[in-house]
PDB file of C-alpha atoms and ligand atoms in Angstrom:
ATOM      1  CA  UNK A   1     -17.301 -24.657  14.562  1.00  0.00           C
ATOM      2  CA  UNK A   2     -13.657 -23.576  15.182  1.00  0.00           C
ATOM      3  CA  UNK A   3     -12.967 -19.895  15.431  1.00  0.00           C
ATOM      4  CA  UNK A   4      -9.492 -19.202  14.394  1.00  0.00           C
ATOM      5  CA  UNK A   5      -8.181 -15.881  15.606  1.00  0.00           C
ATOM      6  CA  UNK A   6      -4.652 -16.120  14.470  1.00  0.00           C
ATOM      7  CA  UNK A   7      -5.064 -13.889  11.566  1.00  0.00           C
ATOM      8  CA  UNK A   8      -7.718 -12.388   9.246  1.00  0.00           C
ATOM      9  CA  UNK A   9      -5.749 -14.093   6.447  1.00  0.00           C
ATOM     10  CA  UNK A  10      -7.159 -17.607   7.374  1.00  0.00           C
ATOM     11  CA  UNK A  11     -10.702 -16.712   6.367  1.00  0.00           C
ATOM     12  CA  UNK A  12     -12.149 -18.936   3.588  1.00  0.00           C
ATOM     13  CA  UNK A  13     -13.883 -17.498   0.459  1.00  0.00           C
ATOM     14  CA  UNK A  14     -17.515 -17.296   0.753  1.00  0.00           C
ATOM     15  CA  UNK A  15     -19.874 -19.283  -1.518  1.00  0.00           C
ATOM     16  CA  UNK A  16     -20.588 -16.160  -3.519  1.00  0.00           C
ATOM     17  CA  UNK A  17     -16.875 -15.630  -4.012  1.00  0.00           C
ATOM     18  CA  UNK A  18     -16.428 -19.166  -5.326  1.00  0.00           C
ATOM     19  CA  UNK A  19     -19.263 -18.772  -7.747  1.00  0.00           C
ATOM     20  CA  UNK A  20     -17.853 -15.518  -9.025  1.00  0.00           C
ATOM     21  CA  UNK A  21     -14.498 -17.229  -9.462  1.00  0.00           C
ATOM     22  CA  UNK A  22     -15.942 -20.194 -11.292  1.00  0.00           C
ATOM     23  CA  UNK A  23     -17.899 -17.813 -13.657  1.00  0.00           C
ATOM     24  CA  UNK A  24     -15.010 -15.388 -14.229  1.00  0.00           C
ATOM     25  CA  UNK A  25     -14.097 -14.253 -17.796  1.00  0.00           C
ATOM     26  CA  UNK A  26     -10.384 -14.312 -18.026  1.00  0.00           C
ATOM     27  CA  UNK A  27      -7.544 -13.548 -20.426  1.00  0.00           C
ATOM     28  CA  UNK A  28      -3.832 -12.971 -20.288  1.00  0.00           C
ATOM     29  CA  UNK A  29      -3.276 -10.159 -17.829  1.00  0.00           C
ATOM     30  CA  UNK A  30       0.460  -9.527 -19.007  1.00  0.00           C
ATOM     31  CA  UNK A  31      -1.189  -8.399 -22.204  1.00  0.00           C
ATOM     32  CA  UNK A  32      -3.656  -6.362 -20.273  1.00  0.00           C
ATOM     33  CA  UNK A  33      -6.430  -8.694 -21.557  1.00  0.00           C
ATOM     34  CA  UNK A  34      -7.966 -10.079 -18.544  1.00  0.00           C
ATOM     35  CA  UNK A  35     -11.330  -8.382 -18.283  1.00  0.00           C
ATOM     36  CA  UNK A  36     -11.971  -9.351 -14.636  1.00  0.00           C
ATOM     37  CA  UNK A  37      -8.506  -8.016 -13.634  1.00  0.00           C
ATOM     38  CA  UNK A  38      -9.208  -4.858 -15.448  1.00  0.00           C
ATOM     39  CA  UNK A  39     -12.544  -4.514 -13.931  1.00  0.00           C
ATOM     40  CA  UNK A  40     -10.990  -5.032 -10.372  1.00  0.00           C
ATOM     41  CA  UNK A  41      -8.384  -2.444 -11.068  1.00  0.00           C
ATOM     42  CA  UNK A  42     -10.858   0.059 -12.344  1.00  0.00           C
ATOM     43  CA  UNK A  43     -13.073  -0.577  -9.365  1.00  0.00           C
ATOM     44  CA  UNK A  44     -10.186  -0.064  -6.784  1.00  0.00           C
ATOM     45  CA  UNK A  45      -8.959   3.069  -8.495  1.00  0.00           C
ATOM     46  CA  UNK A  46     -12.500   4.559  -8.504  1.00  0.00           C
ATOM     47  CA  UNK A  47     -13.133   3.372  -4.892  1.00  0.00           C
ATOM     48  CA  UNK A  48     -10.217   5.284  -3.534  1.00  0.00           C
ATOM     49  CA  UNK A  49     -10.531   8.327  -5.859  1.00  0.00           C
ATOM     50  CA  UNK A  50      -7.310   7.627  -7.884  1.00  0.00           C
ATOM     51  CA  UNK A  51      -6.527   7.075 -11.558  1.00  0.00           C
ATOM     52  CA  UNK A  52      -4.814   3.700 -11.807  1.00  0.00           C
ATOM     53  CA  UNK A  53      -4.473   0.390 -10.083  1.00  0.00           C
ATOM     54  CA  UNK A  54      -2.236  -2.673 -10.404  1.00  0.00           C
ATOM     55  CA  UNK A  55      -3.421  -6.152  -9.201  1.00  0.00           C
ATOM     56  CA  UNK A  56      -0.632  -8.048  -7.533  1.00  0.00           C
ATOM     57  CA  UNK A  57      -0.324 -11.508  -5.637  1.00  0.00           C
ATOM     58  CA  UNK A  58       0.444 -10.008  -2.214  1.00  0.00           C
ATOM     59  CA  UNK A  59       0.540  -6.946   0.007  1.00  0.00           C
ATOM     60  CA  UNK A  60       4.317  -7.295   0.358  1.00  0.00           C
ATOM     61  CA  UNK A  61       4.538  -6.850  -3.322  1.00  0.00           C
ATOM     62  CA  UNK A  62       2.219  -3.848  -3.599  1.00  0.00           C
ATOM     63  CA  UNK A  63       4.079  -2.094  -0.784  1.00  0.00           C
ATOM     64  CA  UNK A  64       7.474  -2.915  -2.270  1.00  0.00           C
ATOM     65  CA  UNK A  65       6.371  -1.601  -5.722  1.00  0.00           C
ATOM     66  CA  UNK A  66       4.891   1.441  -4.171  1.00  0.00           C
ATOM     67  CA  UNK A  67       8.062   2.519  -2.470  1.00  0.00           C
ATOM     68  CA  UNK A  68      10.084   1.583  -5.496  1.00  0.00           C
ATOM     69  CA  UNK A  69       8.194   3.845  -7.838  1.00  0.00           C
ATOM     70  CA  UNK A  70       8.527   6.756  -5.436  1.00  0.00           C
ATOM     71  CA  UNK A  71      12.169   6.503  -4.726  1.00  0.00           C
ATOM     72  CA  UNK A  72      15.605   6.549  -6.196  1.00  0.00           C
ATOM     73  CA  UNK A  73      18.387   4.466  -4.780  1.00  0.00           C
ATOM     74  CA  UNK A  74      20.062   6.088  -1.721  1.00  0.00           C
ATOM     75  CA  UNK A  75      16.820   7.942  -0.806  1.00  0.00           C
ATOM     76  CA  UNK A  76      15.240   7.562   2.689  1.00  0.00           C
ATOM     77  CA  UNK A  77      11.694   6.645   3.734  1.00  0.00           C
ATOM     78  CA  UNK A  78      10.104   7.978   6.897  1.00  0.00           C
ATOM     79  CA  UNK A  79       7.864   5.563   8.694  1.00  0.00           C
ATOM     80  CA  UNK A  80       6.793   4.050  12.144  1.00  0.00           C
ATOM     81  CA  UNK A  81       9.474   1.887  13.651  1.00  0.00           C
ATOM     82  CA  UNK A  82       7.112  -1.263  13.607  1.00  0.00           C
ATOM     83  CA  UNK A  83       5.799  -0.539  10.124  1.00  0.00           C
ATOM     84  CA  UNK A  84       5.228  -3.701   8.019  1.00  0.00           C
ATOM     85  CA  UNK A  85       7.214  -2.310   5.051  1.00  0.00           C
ATOM     86  CA  UNK A  86      10.195  -2.022   7.271  1.00  0.00           C
ATOM     87  CA  UNK A  87       9.971  -4.788   9.814  1.00  0.00           C
ATOM     88  CA  UNK A  88       8.099  -7.553   8.021  1.00  0.00           C
ATOM     89  CA  UNK A  89       9.124  -7.505   4.379  1.00  0.00           C
ATOM     90  CA  UNK A  90      12.365  -9.225   4.772  1.00  0.00           C
ATOM     91  CA  UNK A  91      14.559  -6.130   4.204  1.00  0.00           C
ATOM     92  CA  UNK A  92      12.930  -5.685   0.765  1.00  0.00           C
ATOM     93  CA  UNK A  93      13.184  -1.913   0.924  1.00  0.00           C
ATOM     94  CA  UNK A  94      16.898  -2.152   1.164  1.00  0.00           C
ATOM     95  CA  UNK A  95      17.233  -4.976  -1.345  1.00  0.00           C
ATOM     96  CA  UNK A  96      14.646  -3.931  -3.974  1.00  0.00           C
ATOM     97  CA  UNK A  97      14.774  -0.158  -3.772  1.00  0.00           C
ATOM     98  CA  UNK A  98      18.233   0.407  -2.094  1.00  0.00           C
ATOM     99  CA  UNK A  99      16.721   2.915   0.199  1.00  0.00           C
ATOM    100  CA  UNK A 100      17.299   3.497   4.021  1.00  0.00           C
ATOM    101  CA  UNK A 101      14.656   4.185   6.474  1.00  0.00           C
ATOM    102  CA  UNK A 102      14.142   6.737   9.214  1.00  0.00           C
ATOM    103  CA  UNK A 103      12.084   5.040  12.030  1.00  0.00           C
ATOM    104  CA  UNK A 104       9.740   6.986  14.075  1.00  0.00           C
ATOM    105  CA  UNK A 105       8.285   6.032  17.550  1.00  0.00           C
ATOM    106  CA  UNK A 106       4.798   7.239  16.842  1.00  0.00           C
ATOM    107  CA  UNK A 107       1.640   7.019  18.992  1.00  0.00           C
ATOM    108  CA  UNK A 108       0.685   3.447  18.777  1.00  0.00           C
ATOM    109  CA  UNK A 109       2.207   3.486  15.324  1.00  0.00           C
ATOM    110  CA  UNK A 110       0.681   6.696  14.083  1.00  0.00           C
ATOM    111  CA  UNK A 111       3.335   9.194  13.226  1.00  0.00           C
ATOM    112  CA  UNK A 112       2.880  13.038  13.474  1.00  0.00           C
ATOM    113  CA  UNK A 113       3.649  16.120  11.476  1.00  0.00           C
ATOM    114  CA  UNK A 114       6.024  17.126  14.493  1.00  0.00           C
ATOM    115  CA  UNK A 115       7.914  13.913  14.397  1.00  0.00           C
ATOM    116  CA  UNK A 116       8.130  13.848  10.529  1.00  0.00           C
ATOM    117  CA  UNK A 117       9.376  17.373  10.502  1.00  0.00           C
ATOM    118  CA  UNK A 118      12.169  16.676  12.740  1.00  0.00           C
ATOM    119  CA  UNK A 119      13.372  13.782  10.819  1.00  0.00           C
ATOM    120  CA  UNK A 120      13.590  15.176   7.188  1.00  0.00           C
ATOM    121  CA  UNK A 121      17.206  15.290   6.310  1.00  0.00           C
ATOM    122  CA  UNK A 122      18.702  18.552   5.097  1.00  0.00           C
ATOM    123  CA  UNK A 123      19.757  18.777   1.520  1.00  0.00           C
ATOM    124  CA  UNK A 124      23.396  17.879   2.207  1.00  0.00           C
ATOM    125  CA  UNK A 125      25.582  15.369   0.469  1.00  0.00           C
ATOM    126  CA  UNK A 126      26.186  13.549   3.735  1.00  0.00           C
ATOM    127  CA  UNK A 127      22.594  12.579   4.274  1.00  0.00           C
ATOM    128  CA  UNK A 128      20.239  10.370   2.274  1.00  0.00           C
ATOM    129  CA  UNK A 129      17.612  12.307   0.475  1.00  0.00           C
ATOM    130  CA  UNK A 130      14.380  12.053   2.280  1.00  0.00           C
ATOM    131  CA  UNK A 131      11.726  11.194  -0.267  1.00  0.00           C
ATOM    132  CA  UNK A 132       8.715   9.401   1.135  1.00  0.00           C
ATOM    133  CA  UNK A 133       6.429   9.354   4.171  1.00  0.00           C
ATOM    134  CA  UNK A 134       4.910   5.899   4.397  1.00  0.00           C
ATOM    135  CA  UNK A 135       1.851   5.439   6.757  1.00  0.00           C
ATOM    136  CA  UNK A 136       0.117   2.292   7.745  1.00  0.00           C
ATOM    137  CA  UNK A 137      -3.638   2.273   8.335  1.00  0.00           C
ATOM    138  CA  UNK A 138      -4.715   0.286  10.414  1.00  0.00           C
ATOM    139  CA  UNK A 139      -1.392  -0.351  12.224  1.00  0.00           C
ATOM    140  CA  UNK A 140      -1.015  -4.096  12.434  1.00  0.00           C
ATOM    141  CA  UNK A 141       1.560  -4.248  15.085  1.00  0.00           C
ATOM    142  CA  UNK A 142      -0.434  -1.831  17.355  1.00  0.00           C
ATOM    143  CA  UNK A 143      -3.556  -4.017  17.472  1.00  0.00           C
ATOM    144  CA  UNK A 144      -5.345  -2.074  14.728  1.00  0.00           C
ATOM    145  CA  UNK A 145      -4.922   1.660  15.896  1.00  0.00           C
ATOM    146  CA  UNK A 146      -5.947   3.773  13.115  1.00  0.00           C
ATOM    147  CA  UNK A 147      -5.571   7.352  11.531  1.00  0.00           C
ATOM    148  CA  UNK A 148      -8.474   9.554  10.821  1.00  0.00           C
ATOM    149  CA  UNK A 149      -8.452  11.216   7.483  1.00  0.00           C
ATOM    150  CA  UNK A 150      -8.179  14.632   9.330  1.00  0.00           C
ATOM    151  CA  UNK A 151      -4.770  13.563  10.657  1.00  0.00           C
ATOM    152  CA  UNK A 152      -3.751  12.251   7.349  1.00  0.00           C
ATOM    153  CA  UNK A 153      -4.697  15.421   5.523  1.00  0.00           C
ATOM    154  CA  UNK A 154      -2.349  17.331   7.823  1.00  0.00           C
ATOM    155  CA  UNK A 155       0.574  14.895   7.198  1.00  0.00           C
ATOM    156  CA  UNK A 156      -0.054  14.891   3.528  1.00  0.00           C
ATOM    157  CA  UNK A 157      -0.142  18.730   3.270  1.00  0.00           C
ATOM    158  CA  UNK A 158       3.010  19.025   5.268  1.00  0.00           C
ATOM    159  CA  UNK A 159       4.786  16.243   3.354  1.00  0.00           C
ATOM    160  CA  UNK A 160       3.946  17.923   0.012  1.00  0.00           C
ATOM    161  CA  UNK A 161       5.064  21.327   1.306  1.00  0.00           C
ATOM    162  CA  UNK A 162       8.467  19.544   1.697  1.00  0.00           C
ATOM    163  CA  UNK A 163       8.251  17.840  -1.793  1.00  0.00           C
ATOM    164  CA  UNK A 164       7.864  14.339  -0.184  1.00  0.00           C
ATOM    165  CA  UNK A 165       5.766  11.541  -1.623  1.00  0.00           C
ATOM    166  CA  UNK A 166       3.158   9.826   0.333  1.00  0.00           C
ATOM    167  CA  UNK A 167       2.658   5.908   0.423  1.00  0.00           C
ATOM    168  CA  UNK A 168      -0.054   4.201   2.338  1.00  0.00           C
ATOM    169  CA  UNK A 169       0.052   0.557   3.430  1.00  0.00           C
ATOM    170  CA  UNK A 170      -3.626   0.082   3.552  1.00  0.00           C
ATOM    171  CA  UNK A 171      -3.727  -3.601   4.009  1.00  0.00           C
ATOM    172  CA  UNK A 172      -6.608  -3.201   6.356  1.00  0.00           C
ATOM    173  CA  UNK A 173      -7.918   0.312   5.206  1.00  0.00           C
ATOM    174  CA  UNK A 174     -11.371  -0.860   5.089  1.00  0.00           C
ATOM    175  CA  UNK A 175     -11.290  -1.560   8.841  1.00  0.00           C
ATOM    176  CA  UNK A 176     -10.067   2.004   9.466  1.00  0.00           C
ATOM    177  CA  UNK A 177     -12.818   3.347   7.351  1.00  0.00           C
ATOM    178  CA  UNK A 178     -15.433   1.632   9.394  1.00  0.00           C
ATOM    179  CA  UNK A 179     -13.858   2.828  12.606  1.00  0.00           C
ATOM    180  CA  UNK A 180     -13.373   6.325  11.547  1.00  0.00           C
ATOM    181  CA  UNK A 181     -16.409   6.914   9.261  1.00  0.00           C
ATOM    182  CA  UNK A 182     -14.198   8.447   6.531  1.00  0.00           C
ATOM    183  CA  UNK A 183     -14.951   8.149   2.859  1.00  0.00           C
ATOM    184  CA  UNK A 184     -12.758   5.825   0.879  1.00  0.00           C
ATOM    185  CA  UNK A 185     -12.823   8.125  -2.180  1.00  0.00           C
ATOM    186  CA  UNK A 186     -11.225  10.907  -0.194  1.00  0.00           C
ATOM    187  CA  UNK A 187      -8.050   8.875   0.302  1.00  0.00           C
ATOM    188  CA  UNK A 188      -6.784   9.350  -3.180  1.00  0.00           C
ATOM    189  CA  UNK A 189      -6.210  13.096  -2.623  1.00  0.00           C
ATOM    190  CA  UNK A 190      -3.589  12.453   0.024  1.00  0.00           C
ATOM    191  CA  UNK A 191      -1.439   9.722  -1.301  1.00  0.00           C
ATOM    192  CA  UNK A 192       0.671   8.837  -4.378  1.00  0.00           C
ATOM    193  CA  UNK A 193       0.426   5.115  -3.918  1.00  0.00           C
ATOM    194  CA  UNK A 194      -1.960   3.032  -1.756  1.00  0.00           C
ATOM    195  CA  UNK A 195      -1.654  -0.695  -1.133  1.00  0.00           C
ATOM    196  CA  UNK A 196      -4.820  -2.556  -0.181  1.00  0.00           C
ATOM    197  CA  UNK A 197      -5.110  -6.170   0.650  1.00  0.00           C
ATOM    198  CA  UNK A 198      -8.210  -8.149  -0.502  1.00  0.00           C
ATOM    199  CA  UNK A 199      -6.963 -11.261   1.351  1.00  0.00           C
ATOM    200  CA  UNK A 200      -7.266  -9.757   4.826  1.00  0.00           C
ATOM    201  CA  UNK A 201     -10.287  -8.069   6.249  1.00  0.00           C
ATOM    202  CA  UNK A 202     -12.183  -8.358   3.007  1.00  0.00           C
ATOM    203  CA  UNK A 203     -11.973 -12.244   2.980  1.00  0.00           C
ATOM    204  CA  UNK A 204     -10.788 -12.893  -0.494  1.00  0.00           C
ATOM    205  CA  UNK A 205      -8.389 -15.866  -0.825  1.00  0.00           C
ATOM    206  CA  UNK A 206      -5.499 -14.033  -2.675  1.00  0.00           C
ATOM    207  CA  UNK A 207      -4.304 -10.618  -3.856  1.00  0.00           C
ATOM    208  CA  UNK A 208      -3.575  -6.902  -3.164  1.00  0.00           C
ATOM    209  CA  UNK A 209      -3.959  -3.907  -5.292  1.00  0.00           C
ATOM    210  CA  UNK A 210      -1.627  -1.010  -5.741  1.00  0.00           C
ATOM    211  CA  UNK A 211      -3.782   2.144  -6.404  1.00  0.00           C
ATOM    212  CA  UNK A 212      -1.857   4.989  -7.626  1.00  0.00           C
ATOM    213  CA  UNK A 213      -1.593   8.134  -9.551  1.00  0.00           C
ATOM    214  CA  UNK A 214      -1.370   7.660 -13.438  1.00  0.00           C
ATOM    215  CA  UNK A 215       2.170   8.837 -13.619  1.00  0.00           C
ATOM    216  CA  UNK A 216       3.376   5.907 -11.485  1.00  0.00           C
ATOM    217  CA  UNK A 217       1.285   3.084 -13.040  1.00  0.00           C
ATOM    218  CA  UNK A 218       3.605   2.165 -15.857  1.00  0.00           C
ATOM    219  CA  UNK A 219       6.646   1.808 -13.660  1.00  0.00           C
ATOM    220  CA  UNK A 220       4.482  -0.106 -11.187  1.00  0.00           C
ATOM    221  CA  UNK A 221       3.569  -2.565 -13.808  1.00  0.00           C
ATOM    222  CA  UNK A 222       7.188  -2.919 -14.942  1.00  0.00           C
ATOM    223  CA  UNK A 223       8.234  -3.641 -11.352  1.00  0.00           C
ATOM    224  CA  UNK A 224       5.485  -6.101 -10.738  1.00  0.00           C
ATOM    225  CA  UNK A 225       7.136  -7.949 -13.746  1.00  0.00           C
ATOM    226  CA  UNK A 226      10.606  -7.595 -12.214  1.00  0.00           C
ATOM    227  CA  UNK A 227       9.505  -8.968  -8.960  1.00  0.00           C
ATOM    228  CA  UNK A 228       7.874 -11.981 -10.657  1.00  0.00           C
ATOM    229  CA  UNK A 229       4.314 -10.978 -10.004  1.00  0.00           C
ATOM    230  CA  UNK A 230       3.110 -10.409 -13.555  1.00  0.00           C
ATOM    231  CA  UNK A 231       0.549 -13.143 -13.725  1.00  0.00           C
ATOM    232  CA  UNK A 232      -1.591 -14.504 -16.524  1.00  0.00           C
ATOM    233  CA  UNK A 233      -5.208 -15.473 -16.045  1.00  0.00           C
ATOM    234  CA  UNK A 234      -5.510 -13.864 -12.729  1.00  0.00           C
ATOM    235  CA  UNK A 235      -9.043 -12.980 -13.337  1.00  0.00           C
ATOM    236  CA  UNK A 236     -10.160 -16.229 -11.401  1.00  0.00           C
ATOM    237  CA  UNK A 237      -8.757 -14.546  -8.257  1.00  0.00           C
ATOM    238  CA  UNK A 238      -9.750 -10.971  -9.091  1.00  0.00           C
ATOM    239  CA  UNK A 239     -13.396 -12.203  -9.273  1.00  0.00           C
ATOM    240  CA  UNK A 240     -13.376 -13.017  -5.571  1.00  0.00           C
ATOM    241  CA  UNK A 241     -11.789  -9.572  -4.917  1.00  0.00           C
ATOM    242  CA  UNK A 242     -14.571  -7.837  -6.821  1.00  0.00           C
TER     243      UNK A 242
HETATM  244  C1  PLP B 301       0.013  -4.129   7.545  1.00  0.00           C
HETATM  245  C2  PLP B 301       0.441  -5.081   6.620  1.00  0.00           C
HETATM  246  N1  PLP B 301       0.900  -4.760   5.351  1.00  0.00           N
HETATM  247  C3  PLP B 301       1.301  -5.641   4.485  1.00  0.00           C
HETATM  248  C4  PLP B 301       1.123  -7.001   4.567  1.00  0.00           C
HETATM  249  C5  PLP B 301       1.584  -8.038   3.688  1.00  0.00           C
HETATM  250  O1  PLP B 301       0.671  -8.691   3.045  1.00  0.00           O
HETATM  251  P1  PLP B 301       0.988 -10.191   2.361  1.00  0.00           P
HETATM  252  O2  PLP B 301       0.961 -11.166   3.420  1.00  0.00           O
HETATM  253  O3  PLP B 301      -0.198 -10.345   1.402  1.00  0.00           O
HETATM  254  O4  PLP B 301       2.202  -9.968   1.636  1.00  0.00           O
HETATM  255  C6  PLP B 301       0.640  -7.436   5.882  1.00  0.00           C
HETATM  256  C7  PLP B 301       0.483  -8.857   6.206  1.00  0.00           C
HETATM  257  O5  PLP B 301      -0.124  -9.266   7.142  1.00  0.00           O
HETATM  258  C8  PLP B 301       0.226  -6.464   6.761  1.00  0.00           C
HETATM  259  O6  PLP B 301      -0.321  -6.886   7.939  1.00  0.00           O
END
């Protein structure tokens, strides 16, 4: 047996996943008619205590859509300096959403209320408008350091007191939940958009889900189309995710 530790993305689907894929009922997801995709989206929204979800081909796409729906061009996003959304998505934030970033040092990637509060721009025409705080949990570039929900609660309360939206790159959120013992369904309270990957720690072959508040779901679906990610009978893949 070969043990390949390059990435959790090289895992192969289990026999159960393959059977679920073969047996999946499918339809055209662009028409909202793929029952398996709909089931996956409902399951993910309920799991994280949020209203809506949009199934997408990749975690990069769910992050890019998440930031896009929460910002206007010329806004600024606050995140850790090694955050995936900034460092490993090909400059997508700038190209797709026309936003700048304020990069924080963090403690192994975990940014604090203190750091965030010192980096919100004053409402002044010279500065980009700070509009989003983006967290990553676990933090991929910091060997999987994680936030507990208690820390997130503080950051979210502060962000909301300053009218900032909250995005989570939760590519490996389920690893953080195991490490912290926190409940998945509490997460929805603290974020506007959450990206989770099925193709990483969870072992599915393809796919990520943007879980979000209802008010952002329609635009998220529109942006998935714009980014070329509105797929057809994606239920074959969603079945493995379920
Ligand atoms: C933290 C984090 N976010 C997002 C992504 C992007 O996921 P994808 O490769 O599916 O685009 C990755 C990929 O490894 C990641 O590690």
